[in-house]
């Protein structure tokens, strides 16, 4: 490429080989150059972070395994909090714009996209192509996937996205994104003129991957992969040298005062009186917001809206001390980074049940687990596309009382 920094957007339906292609492409590029940038736009099957994140990473080492074997710290990450962007598309696009603004155009960029490419998913993909202006679009398809039109430059020009208009709507002006240009770190000469979508080179790939996943068990399979990614991240809590695993209750948590961080539940409306029930024993995003949350006497400090902010890592809220007004947080994020954390975001990404059930050394009742579970509450049953076994019916476990489910 003339500028040495192609932007390669990879798209296609589920289970056609996008992730495998991305790994091969990264490794091939690293044979010739020192680093490759990677923009993750797939919330459900993230490659380098726990699920529910949109992130930008600088990859300098080969990618040799599945996602849970190479969890890495992004240079920019936002915690969206859900494995799907359905019902909140605008926030999804705004977060991608925010993360993409950190791309310095010093290395080739690979953009990974969702496997949802029908209906509004296709329109969102058209928006992404316009917003990111890729030099190449690699489009995967297979005989088993739903029909998807070829995303040629002409097709993208003629189609309205969810939030962007076709070229015919902006005749004689090209495709202009003045607002996007202002929010992005483009060169000064590019800021002086609006961003113009100049087209891309389309590369169509017919995939012949053989797989046994069906719509019935796909979500169950994907949930296993999401759980493995969370477990891979939590593996950073363990010592780096080969030693027996240390149970989570044997690790010393950080004590965080109520008035040091703001709280927000991303995926549900929770009554203020039940916020701490929702936070306790939850997977939390450790974030940095621009607002100064100091000065509140007691806390907890509750945010009215979900901010678009940097996520510095993740942790588990192991417990809440109501007397001392402290959160107890387990996290592998180093202390020098934790000093910048002033916001905890709780989303729909849950801690794998095995974390609660398999801690050695515990006697008697296991914390956060109950066999007296009311399955009639709205949202109490997890419909993940697979039949429940007799064992799961008899012993339904959950990390904490789902009071926020009842409110919702």
Coordinates of C-alpha atoms in Angstrom, one line a residue:
X1 CA 0.0 0.0 0.0
X2 CA 1.1 3.6 -0.7
X3 CA 0.9 4.6 3.0
X4 CA 2.0 1.3 4.3
X5 CA -1.0 0.9 6.6
X6 CA -3.9 -0.9 5.0
X7 CA -7.1 -1.3 7.0
X8 CA -8.5 -4.8 6.5
X9 CA -12.1 -5.4 7.6
X10 CA -13.1 -9.0 7.9
X11 CA -16.8 -9.9 7.8
X12 CA -19.2 -12.7 7.2
X13 CA -21.8 -14.8 9.1
X14 CA -21.1 -17.1 12.1
X15 CA -18.8 -20.1 11.8
X16 CA -17.3 -19.3 8.5
X17 CA -13.6 -18.9 9.6
X18 CA -13.2 -15.2 10.3
X19 CA -11.3 -15.7 13.6
X20 CA -9.0 -18.4 12.1
X21 CA -8.3 -16.2 9.1
X22 CA -7.5 -13.2 11.4
X23 CA -4.9 -15.3 13.3
X24 CA -3.3 -16.5 10.1
X25 CA -3.2 -13.0 8.7
X26 CA -1.7 -11.5 11.9
X27 CA 1.0 -14.2 11.9
X28 CA 1.8 -13.7 8.2
X29 CA 2.1 -10.0 8.6
X30 CA 4.4 -10.4 11.7
X31 CA 6.8 -12.3 9.4
X32 CA 7.4 -9.0 7.6
X33 CA 6.7 -6.2 10.1
X34 CA 7.1 -5.7 13.8
X35 CA 3.5 -5.1 14.8
X36 CA -0.1 -5.3 13.7
X37 CA -3.1 -3.3 15.1
X38 CA -6.3 -5.1 15.8
X39 CA -9.7 -3.6 16.3
X40 CA -12.2 -5.9 18.0
X41 CA -15.8 -5.2 17.1
X42 CA -17.3 -8.6 17.9
X43 CA -18.7 -8.4 21.5
X44 CA -19.6 -12.1 21.8
X45 CA -16.4 -13.8 20.6
X46 CA -13.5 -11.5 21.4
X47 CA -10.0 -12.6 20.5
X48 CA -7.7 -10.9 23.1
X49 CA -10.0 -9.7 25.9
X50 CA -12.9 -11.0 28.0
X51 CA -16.3 -10.8 26.2
X52 CA -18.4 -7.7 26.0
X53 CA -15.5 -5.4 25.0
X54 CA -14.6 -3.2 22.1
X55 CA -10.8 -2.8 22.0
X56 CA -7.8 -1.7 20.0
X57 CA -4.6 -3.8 20.5
X58 CA -1.1 -3.7 19.2
X59 CA 0.0 -7.2 18.4
X60 CA 3.7 -7.9 18.4
X61 CA 3.8 -11.7 18.9
X62 CA 2.3 -14.6 16.9
X63 CA -1.2 -15.8 17.8
X64 CA -0.9 -19.5 18.3
X65 CA -4.0 -20.7 20.2
X66 CA -7.6 -20.0 20.9
X67 CA -8.6 -16.7 22.6
X68 CA -8.4 -17.9 26.2
X69 CA -4.7 -18.7 25.8
X70 CA -3.7 -15.2 24.8
X71 CA -5.6 -12.6 26.8
X72 CA -3.7 -9.3 26.4
X73 CA -3.9 -5.7 27.6
X74 CA -5.3 -3.4 24.9
X75 CA -4.1 0.1 24.3
X76 CA -7.7 1.2 24.3
X77 CA -10.8 -0.7 25.6
X78 CA -14.4 0.1 26.4
X79 CA -16.6 -2.3 28.4
X80 CA -19.9 -2.6 26.5
X81 CA -21.2 -5.1 29.1
X82 CA -23.2 -7.4 26.9
X83 CA -22.3 -10.1 24.3
X84 CA -24.6 -8.5 21.7
X85 CA -25.4 -5.0 20.7
X86 CA -29.0 -5.6 19.9
X87 CA -31.4 -2.9 21.2
X88 CA -28.5 -0.5 21.7
X89 CA -26.9 0.0 18.3
X90 CA -26.1 3.7 18.6
X91 CA -24.0 3.2 21.7
X92 CA -22.2 0.4 19.9
X93 CA -21.3 2.7 17.0
X94 CA -20.3 5.5 19.4
X95 CA -18.0 3.2 21.3
X96 CA -16.3 2.0 18.1
X97 CA -15.7 5.6 17.0
X98 CA -14.2 6.3 20.4
X99 CA -11.9 3.3 20.4
X100 CA -10.9 3.8 16.7
X101 CA -9.9 7.4 17.4
X102 CA -6.8 6.0 19.1
X103 CA -5.6 4.2 16.0
X104 CA -2.3 6.0 15.0
X105 CA -2.1 4.7 11.4
X106 CA 1.4 3.5 12.0
X107 CA 0.7 -0.2 11.4
X108 CA -1.8 -2.2 9.4
X109 CA -5.2 -2.6 11.1
X110 CA -7.3 -5.7 11.1
X111 CA -10.9 -5.1 12.0
X112 CA -12.9 -8.1 13.3
X113 CA -16.7 -7.8 13.0
X114 CA -19.8 -9.6 14.3
X115 CA -21.3 -12.7 12.7
X116 CA -24.7 -11.0 12.6
X117 CA -25.0 -10.0 9.0
X118 CA -28.7 -10.0 8.3
X119 CA -31.3 -7.3 8.7
X120 CA -30.0 -4.6 11.0
X121 CA -26.7 -6.4 11.4
X122 CA -26.0 -5.8 7.7
X123 CA -26.9 -2.1 8.0
X124 CA -24.6 -1.8 11.0
X125 CA -21.8 -3.4 8.9
X126 CA -22.4 -0.9 6.2
X127 CA -22.1 1.9 8.8
X128 CA -18.8 0.4 10.0
X129 CA -17.4 0.2 6.5
X130 CA -18.2 3.9 6.0
X131 CA -16.9 5.0 9.4
X132 CA -13.6 3.0 9.3
X133 CA -12.9 3.5 5.5
X134 CA -11.1 0.1 5.1
X135 CA -8.8 -0.3 2.2
X136 CA -9.8 -4.0 1.9
X137 CA -12.9 -5.9 2.9
X138 CA -12.5 -9.7 3.2
X139 CA -16.0 -11.2 3.0
X140 CA -16.5 -14.8 4.0
X141 CA -19.5 -16.9 3.0
X142 CA -20.4 -20.6 2.9
X143 CA -23.1 -22.8 1.6
X144 CA -24.5 -23.1 5.1
X145 CA -24.7 -19.4 5.9
X146 CA -27.5 -17.1 5.1
X147 CA -27.3 -15.1 1.9
X148 CA -25.3 -11.9 2.2
X149 CA -24.9 -9.5 -0.7
X150 CA -21.4 -8.8 -2.0
X151 CA -20.2 -5.6 -0.2
X152 CA -18.7 -3.9 -3.2
X153 CA -17.9 -0.2 -3.1
X154 CA -20.9 0.4 -5.4
X155 CA -23.2 -1.6 -3.1
X156 CA -22.1 0.3 0.0
X157 CA -22.4 3.6 -1.8
X158 CA -26.0 2.9 -2.8
X159 CA -27.2 1.5 0.6
X160 CA -28.3 3.4 3.7
X161 CA -26.9 2.1 6.9
X162 CA -28.6 2.4 10.3
X163 CA -27.0 5.8 10.9
X164 CA -25.3 6.7 7.6
X165 CA -26.8 7.7 4.3
X166 CA -26.1 6.4 0.8
X167 CA -23.9 8.4 -1.6
X168 CA -27.0 9.4 -3.6
X169 CA -28.2 11.2 -0.5
X170 CA -25.2 13.4 -0.4
X171 CA -24.7 14.0 -4.1
X172 CA -21.7 16.0 -5.3
X173 CA -20.3 16.0 -1.8
X174 CA -18.9 12.5 -1.5
X175 CA -19.5 10.8 1.9
X176 CA -18.8 13.3 4.6
X177 CA -18.2 12.6 8.3
X178 CA -17.2 15.9 9.7
X179 CA -18.3 15.0 13.3
X180 CA -16.3 11.7 13.1
X181 CA -13.3 13.5 11.8
X182 CA -13.3 15.9 14.7
X183 CA -13.4 13.1 17.2
X184 CA -10.7 11.1 15.6
X185 CA -6.9 11.6 15.8
X186 CA -6.3 12.2 12.1
X187 CA -3.5 14.3 10.8
X188 CA -4.0 18.0 10.7
X189 CA -4.4 18.2 7.0
X190 CA -7.1 15.5 7.2
X191 CA -9.0 17.5 9.8
X192 CA -9.2 20.5 7.5
X193 CA -11.4 18.6 5.1
X194 CA -14.2 16.1 5.8
X195 CA -13.6 12.4 5.6
X196 CA -14.4 11.0 2.2
X197 CA -15.3 7.4 1.7
X198 CA -13.1 6.4 -1.3
X199 CA -14.1 2.8 -1.7
X200 CA -12.3 -0.5 -0.9
X201 CA -11.0 -3.6 -2.6
X202 CA -13.4 -6.5 -2.0
X203 CA -12.0 -10.0 -1.5
X204 CA -14.7 -12.8 -1.4
X205 CA -13.8 -16.1 0.3
X206 CA -15.9 -19.2 0.0
X207 CA -15.5 -21.1 3.2
X208 CA -15.6 -24.9 3.2
X209 CA -15.1 -25.4 7.0
X210 CA -16.8 -28.5 8.3
X211 CA -18.4 -28.0 11.7
X212 CA -21.1 -29.7 13.8
X213 CA -22.7 -26.7 15.4
X214 CA -26.4 -26.1 14.9
X215 CA -28.5 -23.1 15.7
X216 CA -29.7 -25.2 18.7
X217 CA -26.3 -25.7 20.3
X218 CA -24.3 -22.7 18.9
X219 CA -25.2 -20.4 21.8
X220 CA -24.2 -23.1 24.3
X221 CA -20.9 -23.5 22.5
X222 CA -20.3 -19.7 22.4
X223 CA -21.1 -19.4 26.1
X224 CA -18.4 -22.0 26.8
X225 CA -15.9 -20.0 24.8
X226 CA -16.9 -16.8 26.7
X227 CA -16.5 -18.6 30.0
X228 CA -13.0 -19.8 29.0
X229 CA -12.0 -16.3 28.1
X230 CA -13.0 -15.0 31.5
X231 CA -11.1 -17.9 33.1
X232 CA -8.1 -17.2 31.0
X233 CA -8.2 -13.6 32.3
X234 CA -8.6 -14.7 35.9
X235 CA -5.5 -17.0 35.4
X236 CA -3.5 -13.8 35.7
X237 CA -4.3 -13.8 39.4
X238 CA -2.2 -16.9 39.8
X239 CA 1.6 -16.8 40.3
X240 CA 3.6 -16.9 37.1
X241 CA 5.8 -19.9 38.2
X242 CA 4.3 -23.4 38.1
X243 CA 2.7 -23.9 41.5
X244 CA -0.6 -25.4 42.7
X245 CA -3.6 -23.1 41.9
X246 CA -4.4 -20.7 44.7
X247 CA -8.1 -20.6 45.5
X248 CA -9.8 -17.2 45.1
X249 CA -10.6 -17.1 48.8
X250 CA -6.9 -17.4 49.5
X251 CA -6.0 -14.2 47.6
X252 CA -6.0 -10.8 49.2
X253 CA -8.5 -8.4 47.6
X254 CA -8.1 -4.7 47.3
X255 CA -10.2 -2.6 49.6
X256 CA -12.0 0.2 47.7
X257 CA -14.0 2.8 49.7
X258 CA -17.6 3.4 48.5
X259 CA -16.8 7.1 47.9
X260 CA -13.8 6.4 45.7
X261 CA -15.6 4.9 42.7
X262 CA -18.9 5.4 40.9
X263 CA -21.2 2.5 40.1
X264 CA -23.3 1.7 37.1
X265 CA -25.3 -1.4 36.1
X266 CA -25.2 -1.5 32.3
X267 CA -27.6 -4.1 31.2
X268 CA -30.6 -3.6 33.5
X269 CA -32.6 -1.0 35.4
X270 CA -31.9 -1.6 39.1
X271 CA -33.5 0.1 42.0
X272 CA -30.9 2.1 44.1
X273 CA -31.7 0.0 47.1
X274 CA -30.7 -3.1 45.2
X275 CA -27.6 -1.9 43.5
X276 CA -25.2 -3.5 46.0
X277 CA -26.9 -6.9 45.6
X278 CA -26.3 -6.7 41.9
X279 CA -22.6 -5.7 42.4
X280 CA -21.7 -8.3 45.0
X281 CA -20.0 -11.4 43.5
X282 CA -20.1 -9.9 40.1
X283 CA -17.7 -9.5 37.2
X284 CA -16.9 -5.7 37.2
X285 CA -15.2 -3.5 34.6
X286 CA -12.6 -1.3 36.2
X287 CA -13.0 2.0 34.4
X288 CA -11.8 5.6 34.3
X289 CA -14.3 8.4 33.8
X290 CA -13.5 12.1 33.4
X291 CA -15.8 13.2 36.2
X292 CA -14.3 13.7 39.7
X293 CA -16.2 11.4 42.1
X294 CA -14.3 12.6 45.2
X295 CA -16.1 14.6 47.8
X296 CA -19.0 12.4 48.5
X297 CA -19.2 11.6 52.2
X298 CA -20.6 8.1 52.2
X299 CA -21.5 6.5 48.9
X300 CA -22.2 4.4 47.0
X301 CA -22.1 6.9 44.1
X302 CA -24.5 5.9 41.4
X303 CA -24.3 7.0 37.8
X304 CA -27.5 7.9 36.0
X305 CA -26.2 7.0 32.5
X306 CA -23.6 4.6 31.2
X307 CA -20.5 6.5 30.3
X308 CA -18.3 5.8 27.3
X309 CA -15.0 5.5 29.1
X310 CA -11.7 3.7 29.1
X311 CA -11.8 0.2 30.8
X312 CA -8.4 -0.6 32.4
X313 CA -9.2 -4.2 33.3
X314 CA -11.6 -6.5 35.1
X315 CA -12.1 -7.9 38.6
X316 CA -14.5 -9.8 40.9
X317 CA -16.3 -8.0 43.6
X318 CA -15.6 -10.6 46.2
X319 CA -17.6 -9.0 49.0
X320 CA -19.0 -5.8 50.4
X321 CA -18.3 -4.5 53.9
X322 CA -21.3 -2.4 54.8
X323 CA -19.9 -1.3 58.2
X324 CA -16.6 0.0 56.8
X325 CA -18.3 0.9 53.5
X326 CA -15.8 -1.0 51.3
X327 CA -15.8 -3.1 48.2
X328 CA -13.4 -6.0 48.2
X329 CA -12.1 -6.4 44.6
X330 CA -9.9 -9.2 43.2
X331 CA -8.1 -8.2 40.0
X332 CA -4.9 -8.8 38.2
X333 CA -4.7 -5.1 37.2
X334 CA -1.4 -3.7 38.6
X335 CA -1.6 -1.1 41.4
X336 CA -0.2 1.7 39.3
X337 CA -3.2 1.3 36.9
X338 CA -5.7 0.9 39.7
X339 CA -5.0 4.4 41.0
X340 CA -6.7 5.7 37.8
X341 CA -9.9 3.6 38.4
X342 CA -12.9 5.6 39.6
X343 CA -15.8 3.7 38.1
X344 CA -17.1 0.2 38.4
X345 CA -19.4 -1.1 35.6
X346 CA -21.4 -4.3 36.0
X347 CA -22.8 -5.9 32.8
X348 CA -24.4 -9.1 31.6
X349 CA -21.1 -10.9 31.5
X350 CA -21.1 -13.4 34.4
X351 CA -18.5 -15.3 36.3
X352 CA -18.4 -18.9 35.2
X353 CA -20.2 -21.1 37.7
X354 CA -17.1 -23.4 38.1
X355 CA -15.4 -20.5 39.8
X356 CA -17.9 -20.6 42.6
X357 CA -18.3 -24.4 42.8
X358 CA -14.7 -25.6 42.5
X359 CA -12.7 -23.6 45.1
X360 CA -10.8 -26.2 47.1
X361 CA -10.5 -25.9 50.9
X362 CA -14.0 -24.7 51.5
X363 CA -16.1 -26.6 54.0
X364 CA -19.8 -26.4 54.6
X365 CA -22.0 -24.0 52.6
X366 CA -20.2 -22.5 49.6
X367 CA -20.5 -18.7 49.5
X368 CA -22.8 -17.2 46.8
X369 CA -24.3 -20.5 45.9
X370 CA -27.9 -21.6 46.6
X371 CA -29.9 -24.7 45.8
X372 CA -33.1 -22.9 46.9
X373 CA -33.5 -21.1 43.6
X374 CA -36.8 -19.6 42.3
X375 CA -36.9 -20.4 38.6
X376 CA -40.2 -18.5 38.2
X377 CA -38.6 -15.1 38.6
X378 CA -38.4 -13.2 35.2
X379 CA -35.0 -13.9 33.8
X380 CA -34.2 -16.7 36.2
X381 CA -33.7 -19.4 33.6
X382 CA -30.8 -19.2 31.2
X383 CA -32.1 -20.2 27.8
X384 CA -28.8 -20.9 26.0
X385 CA -30.0 -23.2 23.3
X386 CA -29.3 -26.5 25.0
X387 CA -31.5 -28.9 27.0
X388 CA -31.2 -28.8 30.7
X389 CA -29.9 -32.0 32.3
X390 CA -31.5 -33.6 35.3
X391 CA -28.6 -32.5 37.4
X392 CA -29.0 -28.8 36.5
X393 CA -32.7 -29.0 37.2
X394 CA -32.2 -30.5 40.6
X395 CA -29.3 -28.2 41.7
X396 CA -29.6 -24.8 40.0
X397 CA -26.7 -22.6 41.2
X398 CA -26.2 -18.9 40.9
X399 CA -23.6 -16.6 42.4
X400 CA -26.1 -14.4 44.3
X401 CA -29.8 -13.6 44.8
X402 CA -31.1 -12.3 41.5
X403 CA -32.9 -9.4 43.1
X404 CA -32.2 -7.1 40.2
X405 CA -33.9 -9.6 37.9
X406 CA -37.0 -9.4 40.0
X407 CA -37.0 -5.6 39.8
X408 CA -36.6 -5.8 36.0

